[in-house]
Amino acid sequence: MPITLLRVHKGAAAVLALLALSASLLLAALPRAFERSYDQALSDVLGGAVATTTDLTVGERPFDSPELLTEPAQFAARDDLWRRTLPPELRRIMASKSTDFGAETFLTPVADRFDKLGFGTQYLDLAWLPAAEQRVRYVKGKPPGPAGAITYKGQRIVRYDVAVASDAVTQMGLDVGATVVLGYSDPMAARVTGVYELTDPKDRYWDHHLNVPKVTVRAKDLDEEYLITGLTSADSLKYLNAHRNLNYFWVLGTDRSALTARDAQQVIDAIDVYRRAVTGRTTNFRPYTLDTGLNDLLKGYLQRLATAQTLMLLILGGLGLVAIGVAALAAQLLTERMRSGLTLMRARGGGLGQLVVTGTSVVALVTLPAVLVGYGLAALVPGPVTLAVHLGPALLAVAAIAYTAGRLALTHRRPLDERRDDVVARKPSPRRLVLEATVAGLALAGAYLLRTRGLQESDPFLMAVPAALTLAAALITVRCYPLPLRLFVWLTARRRPAVPFLGFTRAARGRSVAALPVLVLLPALAVSVFGSVVSAAVGDTQRVAAWQQVGASARVEREEAITPEMIQRIQRTPGVEAVVPVAKGNSDVGGHPTTVVAVDLGAYRKILAGTPLTVPDAPRTVPGGVGGLVSPSLGGAPTFEIDWPSKVRVVRTGTITGLNGLASPEYNLVVVPFDGPANTLLIKGGVRKDDLAAAVNAPDALIMTVDDSLRQIQDAPLTSTVLAAFTIVTIALGAYALIAVIIALVAGAADRAKALAYLRTLGLSQRQARGLTVLEVTPLIVLTAVAGLLLGLALPAALAPGIDLSAYAGSAVDGFPLTLGTPTLLAAGLTAVAVLGAFAHASAGRAVTGALRLGESA
Amino acid sequence: MSVSDLSSLEAAALARRPAFGDSAHILCDNLVRIYKTEGVEVVALQGLDLLIDKGELVAIVGASGSGKSTLLNVLSGLDVPTAGLARVAGMDLLSMSAKDRLRYRRSIVGFIWQQTARNLLPYLSARENVLLPMRLARRPRSARQRADELLELLGVADCASRTPAEMSGGQQQRVAIAVALANEPGVILADEPTGELDSETSAEVFAALRAANRELGVTAVIVTHDPLVSEQVDRTVGIRDGRTSSETLRRTSEDGDVIAEEYAVLDRVGRLQLPRDFMSALEMERRVRLELERDHIGVWPVREDASDDE
């Protein structure tokens, strides 16, 4: 029988199948795409970090000789131990082929040189790095050999062989054959036997050994210090002891591609566990440490992820709610179509169970394959499979089938169903009222909690709040929408034209048909509007953040002065409208390091006209010094001296905190009038970065444009996913809302056709009939659209304190401006299309007699 | 007369008289059905009495809104009466459980609606339509054979594999009768079965009903407006304002003429409906005077002056 019914009602079945398929596809594919972008964001975060941050390094500072490791095999055994004791969560993310361990001295001073050449303060550290040997190529000399001895100041001291990077030859005079004395007390000698270059300078291996590839120059007081680490042989291990600053280390390299967003928290926990395990082995002679930045990196990432997940859950929840509603609506259409057949079966001796099984199997036969196909198609979308991927389609199928079963059981409870809903409205059942009040109460309580508590950790109750609020609003709308309509009915009843009265009356009474479309239309609109408001707010903030980063349309910054020729070249560059020169440097105010910006604020303000940025008034000119704006953090001294750009006395004429792009608010700042020479230029006009770079023609210049910054902010993986998801879901929801209205129209068509046919026999014209249909459908759509619009506008404001969008916007999103443009357009567009659909439906002519007969036999 | 004599007399009287309607196949006693809609009560049946014997062919006539269809819905087990007694083939329609009611609809009654389209599933063939009640009642054994026999009996064997759309109205109704008879019910109920048919087709359908009544021995109750039908049954029960008001009995006289005699219905407590035209002819209203004569009861209108004198 189900197959026969399916064949007969193939139209309605096809609608249900299509909706189930598309909904299942969206519900299974979107979480995959989201998860993929989370992983992508994580891999970006990890990719941007140096290996010392992402890898785990076990360190040991040996103190005394019984504990010294003198053989490579001892290091290897310890390496094996560290790896064996890794928690499984960490073992899983370990890079397979990365053994990096060794011994390294640090800050070993060069006390003397046998060649007596003077090269300032030098440090030559010794490192035994077995893994470095395959990563260097000797350009001179040979690899270091076993240690020996040498006489220095009449004493025999140990002599190590070392190899150094070619950089050290020029900068530190450490060429092959050079021998230096290391350490002031207990000295030892190092002889350079080879000079090498790196085979692959980009190898992340070198992140752990920054001083091996090149000389580091550090400024100290007025002098400079040179640091280099030389490679030595395994034989040297015997002599490397606690007289030097000595470190043993084992790097446990991570495979960054093995880390996913889902196991980030586990990894953080496992690192803590491992740290305890490693430091727990510490004895008096062996302090062990575990160094890694991975947990902090992941914590920061998870914080941003939580917001993304809330937003995703919100829109996915909305989409799920709407998809389930539409699927239920389509299932209802199908059961309505089967109604006469099932009623006859019931009358002819069909048990309730038989009927429910028959009708539900029809829906199941349609829904299950469609959901499975959608689910299968979603597998084509790349991305990891999470529980949500299975849960969405499963919920959809279960909801459609359960709804059908419930509805059939309710409809055919009695064999002879006297449907007089058109005459007498059913009284609301107290149970339903209590249920609805509970949903509304829970939603409001949840919203309050979300506002006060925020979303610190993933709390499923709080995450469901937006969806619950939407549902509550929909229920209230269903319950209350006839009330304003009754007013219209009362008004129209006193006027002569019959059509408005009839239309509003029918609209106010058509409750049974109305519930589902409202439950679909309202969340659809609310989530779309919410999405557009949040996107707009994020977009605005991104724009402001980009402007704030740059400080003008473009900015050129140099360490050295920018010459007037350069400025002229820039002024001639196409797109440049105005250039404001700025001098920016550091000074000392009362012992506080302070940023000094010398700029003509009047000129700066002129080039900012029409941008989201503002600048304060220029400081007044004062006698006996220059007027300056001073940040409050510098205290209240009315005058003070600065020594940059020239030694002047500054008289405080106002306060300032931060200056767009030039100084951030957390630093001390003094702004004085510009008095050349410039090292920064603020540029107005739509100039391209490449053109500017060509005009500046200085490789050390930092060039920023607003477009560039904006693109960088927008292209962050999480940001682009959030915004893309909003777009996709908005479109899908719009389509579903439209389908819901059309299905509701079609489902009520027989009933409406019957009523219209009776009225037409009483003299209703075709035109009036059309008007009646539109009037009957429009109030519901308009009222629901208004409710959805209001809810969508209220949601961001209601939830704002709980959802931190700053990670997406480049800076904190403060407040959601009530931008009515896009949301209103969305609501109006949806309403217009739905009403047009109703009009088209009404315009399709139907024979009066056919309708009457159809009505009789229904 | 002694006390023992009295009680023995009473016992004898009771023993001789069976309970009301004991032998009847269909029994309605003081049946009441009230529809409640918001704030409004509609009393569709107001104490209806009806007795139908097994194997009878009875027509029920009455004006629109008189309660015929309600009675039929009650008898078919689709509707539950509010009060009174309704018993069909020994089953009490008021106290039946949902399961009993289902069994009752499956195997005790069959029914035919006026609208041909409502009787049959449009997408099933005639045979499949007849098979449907048997399949719902889970009686698959020899069901197909029985379906074919029924279609044969009702003269629509050639339509067995046609869908309703491919049959005439008369054929559809005869298939509907076959559907109603599928599970060998003891009673079939028909609500205006010929209402949508022309007179020639009506005759065919009525003949089919009569054939089922005669050949299979089922009790048939037909609600009808159609004089063609009501004039051909043995007994026609008239319903007015939710009560049985009159009965017309037909018998064939010795010379072959059909003699119809209309009777008023007297209920168990002695109530009787006078035909409206009788009442208006004698301007009877509110009160009448009854006089018991030797072989009849006289009903006299009350004159205002006479009543004043008394």
Tab-separated table of N, CA, C and O in Angstrom, chain A residues 1 4-5 7-9 340-341 344-352 354 415-416 418 424-425 427 853 856-857, chain B residues 37-38 73 77-79 102 105-106 111 113 115 118-121 123-124 132-133 135-136 138 176 179-180 196:
chain	number	residue	atom	x	y	z
A	1	MET	N	0.821	-1.224	0.000
A	1	MET	CA	0.000	0.000	0.000
A	1	MET	C	0.859	1.282	0.000
A	1	MET	O	0.572	2.201	-0.760
A	4	THR	N	1.896	2.159	-3.425
A	4	THR	CA	0.801	2.701	-4.231
A	4	THR	C	0.562	4.162	-3.882
A	4	THR	O	0.463	5.020	-4.769
A	5	LEU	N	0.496	4.445	-2.584
A	5	LEU	CA	0.258	5.825	-2.152
A	5	LEU	C	1.370	6.744	-2.646
A	5	LEU	O	1.125	7.867	-3.081
A	7	ARG	N	3.160	6.312	-5.312
A	7	ARG	CA	3.022	6.492	-6.744
A	7	ARG	C	1.954	7.534	-7.033
A	7	ARG	O	2.105	8.383	-7.899
A	8	VAL	N	0.863	7.446	-6.278
A	8	VAL	CA	-0.263	8.346	-6.533
A	8	VAL	C	0.080	9.783	-6.178
A	8	VAL	O	-0.238	10.712	-6.905
A	9	HIS	N	0.779	9.968	-5.052
A	9	HIS	CA	1.075	11.330	-4.606
A	9	HIS	C	2.515	11.683	-4.899
A	9	HIS	O	3.219	12.203	-4.048
A	340	SER	N	-7.716	11.574	2.449
A	340	SER	CA	-9.004	10.959	2.082
A	340	SER	C	-8.862	9.446	2.006
A	340	SER	O	-9.725	8.710	2.479
A	341	GLY	N	-7.767	8.997	1.424
A	341	GLY	CA	-7.550	7.552	1.315
A	341	GLY	C	-7.450	6.909	2.688
A	341	GLY	O	-8.084	5.888	2.960
A	344	LEU	N	-10.771	6.779	4.509
A	344	LEU	CA	-11.603	5.680	4.011
A	344	LEU	C	-11.131	4.353	4.599
A	344	LEU	O	-11.933	3.524	5.035
A	345	MET	N	-9.821	4.176	4.626
A	345	MET	CA	-9.270	2.935	5.181
A	345	MET	C	-9.668	2.798	6.652
A	345	MET	O	-10.018	1.733	7.112
A	346	ARG	N	-9.596	3.929	7.350
A	346	ARG	CA	-9.942	3.904	8.772
A	346	ARG	C	-11.400	3.495	8.934
A	346	ARG	O	-11.748	2.689	9.785
A	347	ALA	N	-12.265	4.085	8.089
A	347	ALA	CA	-13.690	3.780	8.177
A	347	ALA	C	-13.959	2.330	7.799
A	347	ALA	O	-14.846	1.691	8.340
A	348	ARG	N	-13.188	1.806	6.869
A	348	ARG	CA	-13.408	0.443	6.398
A	348	ARG	C	-12.746	-0.597	7.299
A	348	ARG	O	-12.541	-1.730	6.895
A	349	GLY	N	-12.308	-0.192	8.460
A	349	GLY	CA	-11.805	-1.197	9.391
A	349	GLY	C	-10.305	-1.186	9.563
A	349	GLY	O	-9.730	-2.147	10.049
A	350	GLY	N	-9.646	-0.084	9.168
A	350	GLY	CA	-8.207	0.018	9.396
A	350	GLY	C	-7.956	0.433	10.836
A	350	GLY	O	-8.574	1.385	11.310
A	351	GLY	N	-7.083	-0.291	11.529
A	351	GLY	CA	-6.734	0.091	12.890
A	351	GLY	C	-5.860	1.332	12.860
A	351	GLY	O	-5.233	1.624	11.836
A	352	LEU	N	-5.810	2.056	13.985
A	352	LEU	CA	-4.991	3.272	14.035
A	352	LEU	C	-3.529	2.925	13.745
A	352	LEU	O	-2.847	3.624	13.006
A	354	GLN	N	-2.337	0.421	11.985
A	354	GLN	CA	-2.156	0.123	10.557
A	354	GLN	C	-2.024	1.405	9.748
A	354	GLN	O	-1.177	1.544	8.884
A	415	PRO	N	-12.500	7.382	13.898
A	415	PRO	CA	-12.717	7.018	12.500
A	415	PRO	C	-13.459	8.093	11.719
A	415	PRO	O	-13.163	8.337	10.562
A	416	LEU	N	-14.444	8.745	12.355
A	416	LEU	CA	-15.184	9.777	11.630
A	416	LEU	C	-14.703	11.115	12.131
A	416	LEU	O	-14.979	11.492	13.261
A	418	GLU	N	-14.891	14.803	12.253
A	418	GLU	CA	-15.699	15.968	11.910
A	418	GLU	C	-14.796	17.187	11.940
A	418	GLU	O	-14.420	17.652	13.006
A	424	VAL	N	-15.542	26.662	14.144
A	424	VAL	CA	-15.252	26.874	15.556
A	424	VAL	C	-13.757	26.714	15.787
A	424	VAL	O	-13.165	25.721	15.413
A	425	ALA	N	-13.172	27.734	16.387
A	425	ALA	CA	-11.750	27.633	16.697
A	425	ALA	C	-11.583	26.678	17.873
A	425	ALA	O	-12.359	26.703	18.823
A	427	LYS	N	-10.233	25.262	21.236
A	427	LYS	CA	-9.731	25.935	22.436
A	427	LYS	C	-8.286	25.514	22.671
A	427	LYS	O	-7.956	24.340	22.504
A	853	ARG	N	-16.983	20.129	-5.962
A	853	ARG	CA	-16.998	18.679	-5.868
A	853	ARG	C	-15.809	18.180	-5.063
A	853	ARG	O	-15.918	17.309	-4.220
A	856	GLU	N	-16.497	18.686	-1.501
A	856	GLU	CA	-17.436	17.718	-0.953
A	856	GLU	C	-16.756	16.402	-0.624
A	856	GLU	O	-17.038	15.783	0.379
A	857	SER	N	-15.874	16.025	-1.528
A	857	SER	CA	-15.361	14.672	-1.343
A	857	SER	C	-14.134	14.625	-0.453
A	857	SER	O	-13.621	13.579	-0.151
B	37	THR	N	-20.534	21.997	19.961
B	37	THR	CA	-19.511	22.900	19.440
B	37	THR	C	-19.482	24.041	20.433
B	37	THR	O	-20.318	24.090	21.318
B	38	GLU	N	-18.512	24.924	20.269
B	38	GLU	CA	-18.280	25.929	21.301
B	38	GLU	C	-19.569	26.645	21.698
B	38	GLU	O	-20.104	27.461	20.954
B	73	ASN	N	-24.301	6.949	11.002
B	73	ASN	CA	-22.931	7.006	11.522
B	73	ASN	C	-22.810	6.263	12.838
B	73	ASN	O	-21.813	5.599	13.099
B	77	GLY	N	-20.705	2.534	13.575
B	77	GLY	CA	-19.587	2.497	14.517
B	77	GLY	C	-18.597	3.627	14.303
B	77	GLY	O	-17.516	3.622	14.883
B	78	LEU	N	-18.929	4.595	13.456
B	78	LEU	CA	-18.027	5.727	13.229
B	78	LEU	C	-18.265	6.814	14.267
B	78	LEU	O	-17.408	7.651	14.500
B	79	ASP	N	-19.465	6.806	14.848
B	79	ASP	CA	-19.828	7.853	15.786
B	79	ASP	C	-20.371	7.180	17.042
B	79	ASP	O	-20.911	6.078	16.968
B	102	LEU	N	-13.283	-1.363	16.382
B	102	LEU	CA	-12.560	-1.673	15.149
B	102	LEU	C	-13.023	-3.021	14.610
B	102	LEU	O	-13.293	-3.166	13.413
B	105	ARG	N	-16.408	-2.627	13.046
B	105	ARG	CA	-16.385	-2.033	11.701
B	105	ARG	C	-15.820	-3.002	10.678
B	105	ARG	O	-16.170	-2.971	9.513
B	106	ARG	N	-14.902	-3.858	11.151
B	106	ARG	CA	-14.272	-4.782	10.214
B	106	ARG	C	-15.226	-5.889	9.784
B	106	ARG	O	-15.269	-6.245	8.617
B	111	PHE	N	-20.616	-0.394	4.851
B	111	PHE	CA	-21.474	0.735	4.481
B	111	PHE	C	-21.068	1.372	3.168
B	111	PHE	O	-19.966	1.184	2.652
B	113	TRP	N	-21.449	5.117	1.047
B	113	TRP	CA	-21.796	6.536	1.126
B	113	TRP	C	-22.469	6.983	-0.165
B	113	TRP	O	-22.406	6.302	-1.184
B	115	GLN	N	-21.604	9.728	-1.971
B	115	GLN	CA	-20.673	10.149	-3.016
B	115	GLN	C	-19.893	8.925	-3.506
B	115	GLN	O	-19.203	8.287	-2.720
B	118	ARG	N	-16.265	8.867	-2.682
B	118	ARG	CA	-15.836	8.701	-1.303
B	118	ARG	C	-15.756	7.226	-0.910
B	118	ARG	O	-15.099	6.868	0.060
B	119	ASN	N	-16.431	6.377	-1.669
B	119	ASN	CA	-16.486	4.961	-1.329
B	119	ASN	C	-15.237	4.194	-1.748
B	119	ASN	O	-14.916	3.177	-1.160
B	120	LEU	N	-14.622	4.679	-2.813
B	120	LEU	CA	-13.533	3.898	-3.410
B	120	LEU	C	-12.268	4.742	-3.462
B	120	LEU	O	-12.335	5.962	-3.645
B	121	LEU	N	-11.129	4.075	-3.325
B	121	LEU	CA	-9.865	4.788	-3.500
B	121	LEU	C	-9.612	4.922	-4.994
B	121	LEU	O	-9.602	3.924	-5.711
B	123	TYR	N	-7.199	5.367	-6.851
B	123	TYR	CA	-6.021	4.815	-7.524
B	123	TYR	C	-5.948	3.312	-7.425
B	123	TYR	O	-4.946	2.721	-7.808
B	124	LEU	N	-6.999	2.684	-6.884
B	124	LEU	CA	-7.005	1.217	-6.814
B	124	LEU	C	-8.046	0.698	-7.793
B	124	LEU	O	-9.057	1.350	-8.046
B	132	LEU	N	-9.272	-4.407	-0.135
B	132	LEU	CA	-8.723	-3.533	0.915
B	132	LEU	C	-9.262	-3.846	2.319
B	132	LEU	O	-8.466	-4.051	3.245
B	133	PRO	N	-10.617	-3.905	2.510
B	133	PRO	CA	-11.102	-4.191	3.871
B	133	PRO	C	-10.623	-5.548	4.371
B	133	PRO	O	-10.338	-5.709	5.565
B	135	ARG	N	-7.819	-6.978	3.582
B	135	ARG	CA	-6.408	-6.865	3.962
B	135	ARG	C	-6.265	-6.100	5.271
B	135	ARG	O	-5.418	-6.420	6.099
B	136	LEU	N	-7.109	-5.075	5.442
B	136	LEU	CA	-7.051	-4.331	6.703
B	136	LEU	C	-7.415	-5.230	7.869
B	136	LEU	O	-6.876	-5.083	8.965
B	138	ARG	N	-6.820	-8.291	7.897
B	138	ARG	CA	-5.831	-9.383	7.822
B	138	ARG	C	-6.503	-10.718	7.537
B	138	ARG	O	-6.392	-11.678	8.278
B	176	ALA	N	-18.842	-0.431	-4.726
B	176	ALA	CA	-18.858	0.017	-3.328
B	176	ALA	C	-19.632	-0.965	-2.460
B	176	ALA	O	-19.251	-1.227	-1.314
B	179	VAL	N	-17.455	-3.770	-1.807
B	179	VAL	CA	-16.478	-3.415	-0.775
B	179	VAL	C	-17.119	-3.553	0.600
B	179	VAL	O	-16.539	-4.122	1.527
B	180	ALA	N	-18.371	-3.051	0.708
B	180	ALA	CA	-19.058	-3.096	2.001
B	180	ALA	C	-19.303	-4.540	2.445
B	180	ALA	O	-19.332	-4.829	3.633
B	196	GLU	N	-26.719	10.169	-6.332
B	196	GLU	CA	-26.045	10.873	-7.426
B	196	GLU	C	-26.304	10.200	-8.771
B	196	GLU	O	-25.597	10.459	-9.739
